[in-house]
Amino acid sequence: MMYEGKTTRVALIGTGFVGTSYAFSLLNQELVNELVLIDVNKEKAEGEARDLNHGLPFGAPMRIWAGDYPDCKDADIVVIAAGANQAPGETRLDLIDKNTAIFKTIVSSVMGSGFDGIFIVATNPVDVLTYATWKFSGLPKERVIGSGTILDTARFRYLLSDYFNVDSRNVHGYILGEHGDTELPVWSHATIGSRPIMSLIKDKPEAKEDLDALFVNVRDAAYHIINRKGATYYGIAMGLVRLTRAIIRNENSILTISTLLEGEYGLDDLYIGVPAIVNNNGIREIIELDLDQTELDQLHHSAKTLKEAMKPVFQH
Ligand code: NAD
C-alpha cells in the first residue's frame, strides 16, 4: 500500500498538545509528504498549520494544511488525538463517556470520506477508544491500532537505563495491559544486553525494592507530569511517530500497542497493550509472551477492569 516514491499522507485529528507535538516530531523526521490537520476548533488547526509550515525551509519539503474530513480519503494513516485529556486527579477511564461520543462523530466522518488506510488512536482511555474505532469503522482489526503501552514501555526502558546507567536502546522490557492504572511490567523477560534483569539483581533485595518503586513511577508518570505541567505530550508524540514509521517504512517492528485479542493470552473481544509486529498492513502478528503466573494474573485483572469500564458503553 505504501512505498518509497509515492505520496504519503497522514491526517491528524485533534491539534491539541498531543496532536501538535506529533506533527512537530513528524516534520522533523521527514517521513511523509503530506500532513492535514483537522480540529473542531478550525482556527487552532489553521494557526498550527501556519506555524509548522514556517519551519519547512529548515527541514524538508512537505505539504501541511488545515483541512477537513474529505481530506482523509487519500490518507494512508489517520491519527486521532482529539478529545478531552485528564484533569489533575482524573483517571483515564473517567474520560470514557465524553470521548466515546466524540469518536462516534469523528470515525463516521473519516469513513464517510472513503478512507481505506490505517487508524492510529492516542486519545484516552486509549484501549477503549481503539475498540470503539474498530467497531465504528468496520475496518479489519489489523488496521486499527492504539498507542497502548508504547509510551509506558518507553518510560520503563528509560527509567531502567537511568538506574543501570546503560543506553535505553539496549534495555529491553515491556509494559503490558491497560494504558492506565492496571498495567503491569513483564519482569520475567526484561533484559539488558541479553542478561535478565532479575538475574542481575538476584542477591540484592534492596535493588528489587528499587525496581518495584521504579515501576510505580512508570505507572503513575502521567499523574506526576500532569500535576507539574498540566498535560503529557512529547513522549507520546515520539511514540506515535515511531508507530507511523513502522507502518510507512514497512519495518516489521515490535512495539507494545493496543490491538484486538481473540484468544491470545486467554483473552478475547478487547483491545489491550501487548507486543506486536507492525508493518505497512498494520498489525502483522501478536507476540504471545510466556508470562509467569503473577504476570498472567495481572494481565487478566487489567483486562477485566477494561471490560467492566466498557460495559455501559458497549453492553459487554
Ligand atoms: P488537548 O485538549 O490539548 O487537545 C485536544 C484537541 O481535540 C483540541 O484541540 C480540541 O479542539 C480537539 N477536539 C475536541 N473534540 C473534537 C472533535 N469532536 N473533533 C475534532 N477535534 C476535537 O488534549 P491533549 O493533551 O492533546 O490530549 C489529547 C488526548 O490524548 C487526551 O485524551 C489525552 O488523555 C490523550 N493522551 C494519550 C496519551 C497516550 O499515551 N495514549 C498520552 C498523553 C495524552
mmCIF file of C-alpha atoms and ligand atoms in Angstrom:
data_model
loop_
_atom_site.group_PDB
_atom_site.id
_atom_site.type_symbol
_atom_site.label_atom_id
_atom_site.label_comp_id
_atom_site.label_asym_id
_atom_site.label_seq_id
_atom_site.Cartn_x
_atom_site.Cartn_y
_atom_site.Cartn_z
ATOM 1 C CA MET A 1 0.000 0.000 0.000
ATOM 2 C CA MET A 2 2.790 2.443 0.882
ATOM 3 C CA TYR A 3 6.209 2.591 -0.685
ATOM 4 C CA GLU A 4 9.127 4.954 -1.250
ATOM 5 C CA GLY A 5 8.439 7.472 -4.010
ATOM 6 C CA LYS A 6 4.667 7.504 -3.509
ATOM 7 C CA THR A 7 2.972 10.487 -1.894
ATOM 8 C CA THR A 8 2.190 9.556 1.676
ATOM 9 C CA ARG A 9 -0.433 11.395 3.678
ATOM 10 C CA VAL A 10 -1.199 11.484 7.363
ATOM 11 C CA ALA A 11 -4.450 13.064 8.536
ATOM 12 C CA LEU A 12 -4.235 14.224 12.136
ATOM 13 C CA ILE A 13 -7.465 14.762 14.026
ATOM 14 C CA GLY A 14 -7.037 16.826 17.169
ATOM 15 C CA THR A 15 -4.465 19.602 17.185
ATOM 16 C CA GLY A 16 -4.030 19.989 20.933
ATOM 17 C CA PHE A 17 -0.884 19.254 22.934
ATOM 18 C CA VAL A 18 -0.513 15.646 21.760
ATOM 19 C CA GLY A 19 -1.539 16.232 18.147
ATOM 20 C CA THR A 20 0.734 19.213 17.553
ATOM 21 C CA SER A 21 3.701 17.590 19.303
ATOM 22 C CA TYR A 22 3.191 14.629 16.962
ATOM 23 C CA ALA A 23 3.012 16.999 13.971
ATOM 24 C CA PHE A 24 6.223 18.756 15.029
ATOM 25 C CA SER A 25 8.042 15.471 15.552
ATOM 26 C CA LEU A 26 6.750 14.110 12.213
ATOM 27 C CA LEU A 27 8.011 17.229 10.446
ATOM 28 C CA ASN A 28 11.462 16.664 11.926
ATOM 29 C CA GLN A 29 11.701 13.037 10.846
ATOM 30 C CA GLU A 30 10.943 13.527 7.127
ATOM 31 C CA LEU A 31 8.587 10.559 7.000
ATOM 32 C CA VAL A 32 5.584 11.698 4.967
ATOM 33 C CA ASN A 33 4.917 14.239 2.200
ATOM 34 C CA GLU A 34 1.526 15.441 3.339
ATOM 35 C CA LEU A 35 0.042 16.270 6.704
ATOM 36 C CA VAL A 36 -3.504 17.545 7.053
ATOM 37 C CA LEU A 37 -4.645 18.977 10.375
ATOM 38 C CA ILE A 38 -8.286 18.640 11.404
ATOM 39 C CA ASP A 39 -9.833 20.009 14.579
ATOM 40 C CA VAL A 40 -13.309 21.065 15.680
ATOM 41 C CA ASN A 41 -11.549 24.333 16.504
ATOM 42 C CA LYS A 42 -10.700 25.286 12.912
ATOM 43 C CA GLU A 43 -8.830 28.446 13.906
ATOM 44 C CA LYS A 44 -6.480 26.380 16.061
ATOM 45 C CA ALA A 45 -5.764 23.927 13.224
ATOM 46 C CA GLU A 46 -5.193 26.855 10.867
ATOM 47 C CA GLY A 47 -2.777 28.569 13.274
ATOM 48 C CA GLU A 48 -0.861 25.340 13.858
ATOM 49 C CA ALA A 49 -0.556 24.667 10.108
ATOM 50 C CA ARG A 50 0.866 28.139 9.528
ATOM 51 C CA ASP A 51 3.358 27.812 12.369
ATOM 52 C CA LEU A 52 4.530 24.342 11.244
ATOM 53 C CA ASN A 53 4.864 25.487 7.605
ATOM 54 C CA HIS A 54 7.230 28.248 8.665
ATOM 55 C CA GLY A 55 9.698 25.589 9.793
ATOM 56 C CA LEU A 56 9.851 23.881 6.391
ATOM 57 C CA PRO A 57 12.784 25.917 4.983
ATOM 58 C CA PHE A 58 14.847 24.434 7.817
ATOM 59 C CA GLY A 59 13.703 20.877 7.103
ATOM 60 C CA ALA A 60 12.496 19.020 4.024
ATOM 61 C CA PRO A 61 9.625 19.778 1.615
ATOM 62 C CA MET A 62 6.215 18.745 2.880
ATOM 63 C CA ARG A 63 2.635 19.914 2.368
ATOM 64 C CA ILE A 64 0.907 20.857 5.610
ATOM 65 C CA TRP A 65 -2.558 22.385 5.700
ATOM 66 C CA ALA A 66 -5.636 22.764 7.896
ATOM 67 C CA GLY A 67 -8.318 20.698 6.225
ATOM 68 C CA ASP A 68 -11.479 18.745 6.765
ATOM 69 C CA TYR A 69 -12.775 15.178 6.698
ATOM 70 C CA PRO A 70 -12.868 14.786 2.875
ATOM 71 C CA ASP A 71 -9.050 15.101 3.019
ATOM 72 C CA CYS A 72 -8.943 11.739 4.837
ATOM 73 C CA LYS A 73 -9.948 9.938 1.645
ATOM 74 C CA ASP A 74 -6.365 9.817 0.345
ATOM 75 C CA ALA A 75 -4.701 9.422 3.734
ATOM 76 C CA ASP A 76 -2.551 6.356 4.395
ATOM 77 C CA ILE A 77 -2.904 6.883 8.131
ATOM 78 C CA VAL A 78 -5.423 8.772 10.258
ATOM 79 C CA VAL A 79 -4.098 9.628 13.712
ATOM 80 C CA ILE A 80 -6.705 10.568 16.321
ATOM 81 C CA ALA A 81 -5.570 12.678 19.277
ATOM 82 C CA ALA A 82 -8.849 14.586 19.683
ATOM 83 C CA GLY A 83 -10.935 14.780 22.811
ATOM 84 C CA ALA A 84 -10.671 15.551 26.484
ATOM 85 C CA ASN A 85 -7.481 14.885 28.439
ATOM 86 C CA GLN A 86 -7.098 14.053 32.151
ATOM 87 C CA ALA A 87 -7.585 16.888 34.601
ATOM 88 C CA PRO A 88 -5.415 16.644 37.747
ATOM 89 C CA GLY A 89 -6.714 13.692 39.812
ATOM 90 C CA GLU A 90 -8.820 12.290 36.966
ATOM 91 C CA THR A 91 -8.126 8.722 35.723
ATOM 92 C CA ARG A 92 -8.043 7.824 32.046
ATOM 93 C CA LEU A 93 -11.157 5.674 32.456
ATOM 94 C CA ASP A 94 -13.050 8.748 33.741
ATOM 95 C CA LEU A 95 -12.903 10.104 30.170
ATOM 96 C CA ILE A 96 -14.813 7.194 28.635
ATOM 97 C CA ASP A 97 -18.240 8.755 28.068
ATOM 98 C CA LYS A 98 -17.214 12.112 26.632
ATOM 99 C CA ASN A 99 -14.542 10.693 24.362
ATOM 100 C CA THR A 100 -16.636 7.778 23.048
ATOM 101 C CA ALA A 101 -19.324 10.264 21.997
ATOM 102 C CA ILE A 102 -16.706 12.402 20.236
ATOM 103 C CA PHE A 103 -15.299 9.313 18.496
ATOM 104 C CA LYS A 104 -18.672 8.318 17.079
ATOM 105 C CA THR A 105 -18.731 11.552 15.076
ATOM 106 C CA ILE A 106 -15.050 11.563 14.172
ATOM 107 C CA VAL A 107 -14.826 7.950 12.967
ATOM 108 C CA SER A 108 -18.040 8.134 10.929
ATOM 109 C CA SER A 109 -16.814 11.371 9.301
ATOM 110 C CA VAL A 110 -13.466 9.766 8.433
ATOM 111 C CA MET A 111 -15.158 6.679 6.972
ATOM 112 C CA GLY A 112 -17.631 8.900 5.086
ATOM 113 C CA SER A 113 -14.672 10.308 3.142
ATOM 114 C CA GLY A 114 -13.891 6.875 1.668
ATOM 115 C CA PHE A 115 -10.798 6.393 3.867
ATOM 116 C CA ASP A 116 -9.269 2.933 3.488
ATOM 117 C CA GLY A 117 -5.997 3.112 5.419
ATOM 118 C CA ILE A 118 -4.806 2.563 8.974
ATOM 119 C CA PHE A 119 -6.100 4.255 12.122
ATOM 120 C CA ILE A 120 -3.743 5.115 14.979
ATOM 121 C CA VAL A 121 -5.572 6.129 18.152
ATOM 122 C CA ALA A 122 -3.986 8.070 21.023
ATOM 123 C CA THR A 123 -6.981 9.559 22.847
ATOM 124 C CA ASN A 124 -7.666 8.170 26.330
ATOM 125 C CA PRO A 125 -8.783 5.776 27.551
ATOM 126 C CA VAL A 126 -6.881 4.555 24.528
ATOM 127 C CA ASP A 127 -7.723 0.836 24.745
ATOM 128 C CA VAL A 128 -11.453 1.550 24.898
ATOM 129 C CA LEU A 129 -11.370 4.183 22.174
ATOM 130 C CA THR A 130 -9.373 1.962 19.830
ATOM 131 C CA TYR A 131 -12.010 -0.727 20.319
ATOM 132 C CA ALA A 132 -14.636 1.941 19.577
ATOM 133 C CA THR A 133 -12.766 2.975 16.412
ATOM 134 C CA TRP A 134 -12.618 -0.630 15.245
ATOM 135 C CA LYS A 135 -16.365 -1.090 15.882
ATOM 136 C CA PHE A 136 -17.438 2.254 14.404
ATOM 137 C CA SER A 137 -15.191 1.999 11.319
ATOM 138 C CA GLY A 138 -15.831 -1.610 10.307
ATOM 139 C CA LEU A 139 -12.168 -1.874 9.218
ATOM 140 C CA PRO A 140 -10.233 -5.108 9.766
ATOM 141 C CA LYS A 141 -8.661 -5.289 13.237
ATOM 142 C CA GLU A 142 -5.153 -5.219 11.741
ATOM 143 C CA ARG A 143 -5.775 -1.668 10.544
ATOM 144 C CA VAL A 144 -6.985 -0.152 13.803
ATOM 145 C CA ILE A 145 -4.098 0.326 16.219
ATOM 146 C CA GLY A 146 -3.998 2.048 19.598
ATOM 147 C CA SER A 147 -0.853 3.575 21.077
ATOM 148 C CA GLY A 148 -1.484 1.191 24.001
ATOM 149 C CA THR A 149 1.539 0.836 26.264
ATOM 150 C CA ILE A 150 4.053 2.162 23.721
ATOM 151 C CA LEU A 151 4.718 5.155 25.983
ATOM 152 C CA ASP A 152 4.679 3.149 29.218
ATOM 153 C CA THR A 153 7.238 0.751 27.725
ATOM 154 C CA ALA A 154 9.407 3.730 26.737
ATOM 155 C CA ARG A 155 9.138 5.142 30.266
ATOM 156 C CA PHE A 156 10.084 1.726 31.663
ATOM 157 C CA ARG A 157 13.124 1.429 29.405
ATOM 158 C CA TYR A 158 14.201 4.993 30.116
ATOM 159 C CA LEU A 159 13.977 4.614 33.917
ATOM 160 C CA LEU A 160 15.799 1.255 33.797
ATOM 161 C CA SER A 161 18.509 2.805 31.630
ATOM 162 C CA ASP A 162 18.871 5.582 34.169
ATOM 163 C CA TYR A 163 19.036 3.097 37.075
ATOM 164 C CA PHE A 164 21.609 0.781 35.450
ATOM 165 C CA ASN A 165 23.378 3.572 33.540
ATOM 166 C CA VAL A 166 23.048 1.841 30.152
ATOM 167 C CA ASP A 167 21.693 3.321 26.891
ATOM 168 C CA SER A 168 17.879 2.904 26.892
ATOM 169 C CA ARG A 169 18.075 1.352 23.404
ATOM 170 C CA ASN A 170 19.921 -1.603 24.959
ATOM 171 C CA VAL A 171 17.293 -2.093 27.646
ATOM 172 C CA HIS A 172 14.516 -4.479 26.649
ATOM 173 C CA GLY A 173 11.338 -4.941 28.588
ATOM 174 C CA TYR A 174 7.626 -4.473 28.113
ATOM 175 C CA ILE A 175 4.725 -2.943 29.947
ATOM 176 C CA LEU A 176 1.507 -4.784 29.086
ATOM 177 C CA GLY A 177 -2.179 -4.301 29.788
ATOM 178 C CA GLU A 178 -4.362 -1.214 30.034
ATOM 179 C CA HIS A 179 -2.622 2.076 29.289
ATOM 180 C CA GLY A 180 -3.576 3.117 32.795
ATOM 181 C CA ASP A 181 -3.656 2.155 36.446
ATOM 182 C CA THR A 182 -3.762 -1.655 35.979
ATOM 183 C CA GLU A 183 -0.813 -2.001 33.593
ATOM 184 C CA LEU A 184 1.990 -4.430 34.505
ATOM 185 C CA PRO A 185 5.742 -4.863 33.999
ATOM 186 C CA VAL A 186 6.981 -8.115 32.471
ATOM 187 C CA TRP A 187 9.989 -8.583 34.746
ATOM 188 C CA SER A 188 10.368 -12.231 33.698
ATOM 189 C CA HIS A 189 11.537 -11.118 30.226
ATOM 190 C CA ALA A 190 13.277 -7.798 30.974
ATOM 191 C CA THR A 191 16.909 -7.814 29.830
ATOM 192 C CA ILE A 192 19.947 -5.575 29.433
ATOM 193 C CA GLY A 193 22.493 -6.772 26.882
ATOM 194 C CA SER A 194 20.708 -10.152 26.851
ATOM 195 C CA ARG A 195 21.169 -10.571 30.622
ATOM 196 C CA PRO A 196 17.876 -10.974 32.517
ATOM 197 C CA ILE A 197 17.410 -8.085 34.950
ATOM 198 C CA MET A 198 16.056 -10.494 37.554
ATOM 199 C CA SER A 199 19.388 -12.393 37.483
ATOM 200 C CA LEU A 200 21.380 -9.150 37.666
ATOM 201 C CA ILE A 201 19.730 -8.253 40.978
ATOM 202 C CA LYS A 202 19.365 -11.791 42.354
ATOM 203 C CA ASP A 203 21.374 -11.269 45.540
ATOM 204 C CA LYS A 204 20.340 -7.644 46.090
ATOM 205 C CA PRO A 205 16.989 -7.385 47.901
ATOM 206 C CA GLU A 206 17.265 -3.581 48.073
ATOM 207 C CA ALA A 207 17.555 -3.459 44.269
ATOM 208 C CA LYS A 208 14.263 -5.384 43.967
ATOM 209 C CA GLU A 209 12.622 -2.706 46.129
ATOM 210 C CA ASP A 210 14.126 -0.019 43.898
ATOM 211 C CA LEU A 211 12.745 -1.736 40.809
ATOM 212 C CA ASP A 212 9.288 -2.069 42.337
ATOM 213 C CA ALA A 213 9.363 1.670 43.054
ATOM 214 C CA LEU A 214 10.650 2.284 39.520
ATOM 215 C CA PHE A 215 7.603 0.523 38.057
ATOM 216 C CA VAL A 216 5.272 2.631 40.236
ATOM 217 C CA ASN A 217 6.935 5.694 38.715
ATOM 218 C CA VAL A 218 6.268 4.290 35.238
ATOM 219 C CA ARG A 219 2.624 3.548 36.009
ATOM 220 C CA ASP A 220 1.993 6.901 37.691
ATOM 221 C CA ALA A 221 4.155 9.013 35.373
ATOM 222 C CA ALA A 222 1.184 10.793 33.773
ATOM 223 C CA TYR A 223 -0.133 11.888 37.194
ATOM 224 C CA HIS A 224 3.322 13.175 38.188
ATOM 225 C CA ILE A 225 3.671 15.137 34.946
ATOM 226 C CA ILE A 226 0.086 16.447 34.874
ATOM 227 C CA ASN A 227 0.488 17.753 38.439
ATOM 228 C CA ARG A 228 3.588 19.646 37.357
ATOM 229 C CA LYS A 229 2.784 20.895 33.830
ATOM 230 C CA GLY A 230 -0.876 20.109 33.152
ATOM 231 C CA ALA A 231 -0.518 17.518 30.379
ATOM 232 C CA THR A 232 1.896 14.993 28.823
ATOM 233 C CA TYR A 233 2.716 15.115 25.137
ATOM 234 C CA TYR A 234 6.360 14.859 23.995
ATOM 235 C CA GLY A 235 6.838 11.194 24.924
ATOM 236 C CA ILE A 236 3.571 10.031 23.345
ATOM 237 C CA ALA A 237 4.236 12.169 20.273
ATOM 238 C CA MET A 238 7.577 10.406 19.707
ATOM 239 C CA GLY A 239 5.853 7.054 20.257
ATOM 240 C CA LEU A 240 3.188 7.886 17.674
ATOM 241 C CA VAL A 241 5.848 8.877 15.150
ATOM 242 C CA ARG A 242 7.700 5.622 15.874
ATOM 243 C CA LEU A 243 4.494 3.733 15.094
ATOM 244 C CA THR A 244 3.919 5.830 11.955
ATOM 245 C CA ARG A 245 7.445 4.982 10.788
ATOM 246 C CA ALA A 246 6.938 1.245 11.363
ATOM 247 C CA ILE A 247 3.872 1.465 9.096
ATOM 248 C CA ILE A 248 5.125 3.824 6.380
ATOM 249 C CA ARG A 249 8.524 2.127 6.052
ATOM 250 C CA ASN A 250 7.125 -1.412 6.412
ATOM 251 C CA GLU A 251 9.563 -2.058 9.259
ATOM 252 C CA ASN A 252 8.043 -5.161 10.894
ATOM 253 C CA SER A 253 8.915 -3.546 14.236
ATOM 254 C CA ILE A 254 7.912 -4.980 17.579
ATOM 255 C CA LEU A 255 6.020 -2.357 19.562
ATOM 256 C CA THR A 256 3.665 -2.594 22.524
ATOM 257 C CA ILE A 257 0.452 -1.316 21.012
ATOM 258 C CA SER A 258 -3.231 -1.800 21.724
ATOM 259 C CA THR A 259 -4.686 -4.500 19.496
ATOM 260 C CA LEU A 260 -7.727 -6.755 19.426
ATOM 261 C CA LEU A 261 -7.155 -10.038 21.247
ATOM 262 C CA GLU A 262 -9.020 -13.084 20.005
ATOM 263 C CA GLY A 263 -7.827 -15.855 22.287
ATOM 264 C CA GLU A 264 -4.227 -14.700 22.771
ATOM 265 C CA TYR A 265 -3.248 -14.690 26.458
ATOM 266 C CA GLY A 266 -6.605 -16.394 27.121
ATOM 267 C CA LEU A 267 -8.452 -13.128 26.407
ATOM 268 C CA ASP A 268 -10.839 -12.011 23.722
ATOM 269 C CA ASP A 269 -13.033 -9.207 22.427
ATOM 270 C CA LEU A 270 -10.969 -6.370 23.820
ATOM 271 C CA TYR A 271 -8.176 -4.042 22.784
ATOM 272 C CA ILE A 272 -5.252 -4.071 25.225
ATOM 273 C CA GLY A 273 -1.494 -3.383 25.180
ATOM 274 C CA VAL A 274 0.695 -6.312 24.073
ATOM 275 C CA PRO A 275 3.777 -6.600 21.867
ATOM 276 C CA ALA A 276 3.014 -6.973 18.177
ATOM 277 C CA ILE A 277 4.822 -6.834 14.843
ATOM 278 C CA VAL A 278 3.816 -3.729 12.881
ATOM 279 C CA ASN A 279 4.298 -3.176 9.137
ATOM 280 C CA ASN A 280 2.535 -1.432 6.250
ATOM 281 C CA ASN A 281 -0.523 -3.648 6.611
ATOM 282 C CA GLY A 282 -0.845 -2.618 10.268
ATOM 283 C CA ILE A 283 -0.587 -5.405 12.837
ATOM 284 C CA ARG A 284 1.133 -8.408 11.243
ATOM 285 C CA GLU A 285 1.226 -10.618 14.302
ATOM 286 C CA ILE A 286 0.634 -10.522 18.034
ATOM 287 C CA ILE A 287 3.540 -11.779 20.125
ATOM 288 C CA GLU A 288 2.381 -14.056 22.892
ATOM 289 C CA LEU A 289 4.955 -13.960 25.671
ATOM 290 C CA ASP A 290 5.406 -16.845 28.037
ATOM 291 C CA LEU A 291 4.302 -14.887 31.115
ATOM 292 C CA ASP A 292 4.779 -16.173 34.641
ATOM 293 C CA GLN A 293 1.633 -16.802 36.690
ATOM 294 C CA THR A 294 1.727 -13.438 38.521
ATOM 295 C CA GLU A 295 2.074 -11.546 35.244
ATOM 296 C CA LEU A 296 -0.714 -13.519 33.604
ATOM 297 C CA ASP A 297 -2.989 -12.867 36.600
ATOM 298 C CA GLN A 298 -2.163 -9.152 36.438
ATOM 299 C CA LEU A 299 -2.928 -9.067 32.705
ATOM 300 C CA HIS A 300 -6.276 -10.775 33.282
ATOM 301 C CA HIS A 301 -7.071 -8.311 36.077
ATOM 302 C CA SER A 302 -6.241 -5.428 33.737
ATOM 303 C CA ALA A 303 -8.468 -6.900 31.009
ATOM 304 C CA LYS A 304 -11.304 -7.363 33.491
ATOM 305 C CA THR A 305 -11.038 -3.730 34.596
ATOM 306 C CA LEU A 306 -11.208 -2.569 30.972
ATOM 307 C CA LYS A 307 -14.183 -4.781 30.182
ATOM 308 C CA GLU A 308 -16.050 -3.533 33.268
ATOM 309 C CA ALA A 309 -15.393 0.063 32.251
ATOM 310 C CA MET A 310 -16.603 -0.645 28.713
ATOM 311 C CA LYS A 311 -19.783 -2.430 29.776
ATOM 312 C CA PRO A 312 -22.060 0.626 29.964
ATOM 313 C CA VAL A 313 -20.869 1.809 26.551
ATOM 314 C CA PHE A 314 -20.642 -1.459 24.618
ATOM 315 C CA GLN A 315 -23.022 -3.754 26.607
ATOM 316 C CA HIS A 316 -20.437 -6.480 27.125
HETATM 317 P P1 NAD B 1 -5.945 18.948 24.193
HETATM 318 O O1 NAD B 1 -7.139 19.403 24.946
HETATM 319 O O2 NAD B 1 -4.711 19.795 24.173
HETATM 320 O O3 NAD B 1 -6.342 18.701 22.658
HETATM 321 C C1 NAD B 1 -7.498 18.051 22.272
HETATM 322 C C2 NAD B 1 -7.903 18.627 20.928
HETATM 323 O O4 NAD B 1 -9.023 17.867 20.455
HETATM 324 C C3 NAD B 1 -8.330 20.092 20.993
HETATM 325 O O5 NAD B 1 -7.621 20.844 20.028
HETATM 326 C C4 NAD B 1 -9.825 20.036 20.663
HETATM 327 O O6 NAD B 1 -10.307 21.178 19.952
HETATM 328 C C5 NAD B 1 -9.886 18.783 19.796
HETATM 329 N N1 NAD B 1 -11.234 18.200 19.702
HETATM 330 C C6 NAD B 1 -12.141 18.008 20.698
HETATM 331 N N2 NAD B 1 -13.270 17.463 20.197
HETATM 332 C C7 NAD B 1 -13.057 17.288 18.867
HETATM 333 C C8 NAD B 1 -13.843 16.769 17.810
HETATM 334 N N3 NAD B 1 -15.088 16.319 18.020
HETATM 335 N N4 NAD B 1 -13.327 16.755 16.572
HETATM 336 C C9 NAD B 1 -12.077 17.211 16.331
HETATM 337 N N5 NAD B 1 -11.279 17.723 17.301
HETATM 338 C C10 NAD B 1 -11.761 17.756 18.545
HETATM 339 O O7 NAD B 1 -5.605 17.482 24.730
HETATM 340 P P2 NAD B 1 -4.206 16.705 24.600
HETATM 341 O O8 NAD B 1 -3.383 16.994 25.803
HETATM 342 O O9 NAD B 1 -3.660 16.928 23.247
HETATM 343 O O10 NAD B 1 -4.696 15.207 24.753
HETATM 344 C C11 NAD B 1 -5.439 14.573 23.719
HETATM 345 C C12 NAD B 1 -5.769 13.143 24.126
HETATM 346 O O11 NAD B 1 -4.563 12.360 24.156
HETATM 347 C C13 NAD B 1 -6.366 13.027 25.534
HETATM 348 O O12 NAD B 1 -7.404 12.079 25.538
HETATM 349 C C14 NAD B 1 -5.201 12.543 26.373
HETATM 350 O O13 NAD B 1 -5.609 11.857 27.533
HETATM 351 C C15 NAD B 1 -4.518 11.631 25.366
HETATM 352 N N6 NAD B 1 -3.155 11.239 25.692
HETATM 353 C C16 NAD B 1 -2.813 9.966 25.386
HETATM 354 C C17 NAD B 1 -1.557 9.502 25.682
HETATM 355 C C18 NAD B 1 -1.230 8.072 25.345
HETATM 356 O O14 NAD B 1 -0.206 7.510 25.804
HETATM 357 N N7 NAD B 1 -2.047 7.407 24.555
HETATM 358 C C19 NAD B 1 -0.613 10.337 26.279
HETATM 359 C C20 NAD B 1 -0.978 11.649 26.550
HETATM 360 C C21 NAD B 1 -2.261 12.091 26.265
#
